[in-house]
XYZ file of C-alpha atoms in Angstrom:
222
model
C -0.533 19.073 -3.561
C 0.105 16.175 -1.389
C -2.385 14.703 0.953
C -0.833 15.209 4.480
C -1.117 11.161 5.211
C 0.830 10.645 1.963
C 3.600 12.695 2.737
C 3.859 11.433 6.207
C 3.597 7.943 4.470
C 6.271 8.789 2.229
C 8.764 10.403 4.853
C 7.989 7.090 7.148
C 8.354 4.478 4.591
C 11.778 6.220 3.299
C 12.992 6.552 6.738
C 12.198 2.844 7.715
C 13.771 1.370 4.099
C 17.044 3.254 5.193
C 17.245 1.814 8.942
C 17.366 -1.438 7.331
C 19.889 -0.746 4.119
C 22.878 0.934 3.659
C 21.217 3.277 0.875
C 20.154 6.787 2.246
C 16.898 6.415 0.873
C 15.248 9.799 3.070
C 17.851 11.866 0.674
C 15.071 11.439 -1.877
C 12.309 12.754 0.232
C 12.129 16.044 -1.429
C 12.159 14.240 -4.711
C 9.550 12.374 -3.962
C 7.735 15.148 -2.666
C 8.169 17.068 -6.013
C 6.783 14.310 -8.132
C 3.731 13.891 -5.842
C 2.707 17.656 -6.029
C 3.675 18.026 -9.744
C 0.777 19.852 -12.299
C 1.220 16.815 -14.619
C -1.690 14.731 -15.704
C -1.151 11.157 -13.679
C 0.409 9.163 -16.208
C 3.037 12.012 -16.847
C 3.777 11.651 -12.824
C 3.770 8.142 -13.172
C 6.918 8.492 -15.680
C 8.160 11.080 -12.924
C 7.799 8.501 -10.532
C 9.649 5.691 -12.493
C 12.626 8.193 -13.824
C 13.343 8.428 -9.415
C 13.548 4.759 -9.272
C 15.540 4.260 -12.477
C 17.762 6.581 -11.286
C 17.952 4.754 -7.850
C 17.594 1.314 -8.445
C 18.878 0.628 -4.889
C 14.834 1.335 -3.798
C 13.310 -0.437 -6.607
C 11.366 -2.552 -4.445
C 9.256 0.273 -3.437
C 8.486 1.130 -6.761
C 4.887 -0.462 -7.066
C 3.785 0.256 -3.503
C 4.960 3.983 -4.308
C 2.718 3.972 -7.240
C -0.221 2.880 -5.253
C 0.372 6.089 -3.090
C 0.746 7.834 -6.323
C -2.924 6.707 -7.133
C -4.271 7.532 -3.811
C -2.919 10.833 -3.792
C -4.620 11.418 -7.141
C -7.902 10.102 -5.458
C -7.508 12.797 -2.711
C -5.603 15.430 -4.116
C -5.663 15.815 -8.163
C -9.382 14.770 -9.031
C -10.143 17.821 -6.873
C -8.957 20.099 -10.268
C -10.829 17.982 -12.657
C -14.455 17.101 -13.815
C -16.667 15.715 -11.050
C -17.092 12.988 -13.112
C -13.549 12.512 -14.225
C -13.445 8.807 -12.649
C -16.257 7.634 -14.939
C -14.671 9.438 -18.084
C -13.061 7.336 -21.340
C -9.866 9.435 -20.260
C -9.788 7.713 -16.800
C -10.758 4.055 -18.107
C -7.842 4.320 -20.752
C -5.305 5.476 -18.064
C -6.818 2.632 -15.961
C -6.299 0.000 -18.786
C -2.922 1.441 -19.392
C -1.710 0.819 -15.446
C -3.349 -2.536 -15.688
C -0.262 -4.534 -14.685
C 0.947 -1.582 -12.111
C 0.604 -1.589 -8.383
C 0.187 -3.917 -5.562
C -3.009 -4.778 -3.032
C -1.659 -1.920 -0.640
C -4.080 -0.055 -2.939
C -7.077 -1.650 -1.730
C -6.267 -1.416 1.821
C -5.262 2.150 1.590
C -8.327 2.662 0.033
C -9.914 0.682 3.127
C -8.279 2.731 5.409
C -9.516 5.941 4.336
C -13.192 4.675 4.133
C -12.254 3.940 8.207
C -11.255 7.174 8.712
C -14.541 8.960 6.959
C -16.888 6.496 9.024
C -15.210 6.682 12.006
C -14.294 2.944 12.728
C -11.338 0.748 13.566
C -9.901 -1.137 10.999
C -10.217 -4.542 10.914
C -9.085 -7.545 9.254
C -12.725 -9.124 9.154
C -13.961 -6.275 8.242
C -11.547 -5.418 5.346
C -12.120 -9.382 3.706
C -16.144 -9.192 4.406
C -17.128 -5.622 3.879
C -14.779 -3.734 1.906
C -13.533 -6.320 -0.677
C -16.744 -8.488 -0.038
C -14.545 -11.834 -0.243
C -17.718 -13.746 0.286
C -19.654 -12.656 -2.405
C -20.047 -14.509 -5.524
C -19.200 -11.913 -7.639
C -16.419 -11.163 -5.943
C -14.508 -14.279 -6.388
C -10.975 -12.630 -8.059
C -10.670 -10.994 -4.635
C -11.185 -14.036 -2.475
C -8.857 -16.056 -4.906
C -6.219 -12.922 -4.102
C -6.928 -13.002 -0.418
C -7.361 -17.091 0.026
C -4.048 -17.468 1.678
C -4.974 -14.178 4.554
C -8.539 -15.531 4.520
C -7.136 -19.037 5.702
C -4.526 -17.660 8.426
C -6.740 -14.850 9.884
C -6.000 -16.620 13.246
C -2.269 -15.494 12.661
C -3.091 -11.754 13.704
C -3.700 -13.038 17.047
C -0.153 -14.981 16.978
C 3.525 -14.135 17.914
C 5.107 -12.436 14.664
C 7.355 -14.729 13.749
C 4.679 -17.358 13.189
C 3.075 -14.797 10.627
C 6.633 -14.387 8.976
C 7.032 -18.185 8.699
C 3.637 -18.330 6.914
C 4.582 -14.941 4.832
C 7.719 -17.242 3.918
C 5.798 -20.273 2.998
C 3.518 -18.248 0.772
C 3.860 -19.192 -3.186
C 6.038 -16.863 -5.002
C 3.096 -16.262 -7.443
C 0.619 -15.056 -4.704
C -0.377 -11.568 -5.038
C -0.448 -11.135 -1.723
C 3.092 -12.913 -0.764
C 5.355 -9.922 -0.446
C 2.355 -7.876 1.594
C 1.358 -10.329 3.613
C 3.742 -9.866 6.981
C 3.281 -5.993 7.078
C -0.160 -6.113 6.508
C -1.149 -8.920 8.726
C 0.931 -7.585 11.687
C -0.734 -4.314 11.114
C -4.245 -5.883 12.127
C -2.439 -7.468 14.905
C -1.551 -4.503 16.334
C -1.564 -0.661 15.067
C -0.002 0.665 18.175
C 3.094 -1.000 18.700
C 5.218 -0.175 21.394
C 9.163 -0.035 20.989
C 9.467 -3.218 22.008
C 6.903 -4.722 19.839
C 7.986 -2.739 16.856
C 11.459 -4.459 17.438
C 10.571 -7.526 17.441
C 7.981 -6.899 14.144
C 11.393 -5.892 12.701
C 13.238 -8.736 14.309
C 10.771 -11.137 12.504
C 10.577 -9.313 8.953
C 11.162 -11.788 6.252
C 12.458 -8.905 4.043
C 13.026 -5.727 6.793
C 13.781 -2.863 4.714
C 10.352 -3.445 2.428
C 8.566 -4.894 5.001
C 8.721 -1.922 7.406
C 8.391 0.662 4.797
C 5.098 -0.915 4.071
C 4.280 -1.165 7.917
C 4.989 2.661 8.268
C 2.994 3.382 5.055
C -0.170 1.785 6.873
C 0.540 3.151 10.254
C 0.360 6.820 8.489
C -2.967 6.059 7.092
C -4.192 4.801 10.382
């Protein structure tokens, strides 16, 4: 099974990617649906996902954010077929260990948006940082380190998108939030874009095919 939001996000992300490249990514929609809805175990589904990207290197930059969505789909759909305490089992612990180097911070952001839906609250950057990631708490200093560029530049969500883009491009290449900085900050600045505002976001995007694909994923989850 595919979570309805994941299904919408896959379609929207591939559509956005195709709009800003010469590659017809939307042709892979059904292929991804088959992977996400497969009855295989999680690591086998990861292999199937990687096979799609290996066969279509034109969209390789979406590989890890699609891994994030595969993980979210597992939490929302696949887990229902497993034992109630599966996520606390040694088997799942081993899977987490095997996939430590996979995915991006988009996973946390999607988990947060799902929590907002469950609690019927509007997503907000400060809420995400302080109440979900707990960056102010001593025991969560890894999160503080990762999100320090976001914490230091929260005011940008009130700024024009070209200023967000300038900051995104200025972040060091080893920053774990560099590639997500622009779409994440744009999302928190305005999650209900008019056509004109959306066009402005696309025009200023440092990497439009990736940035707009991620933004579409966030919009689908909201």
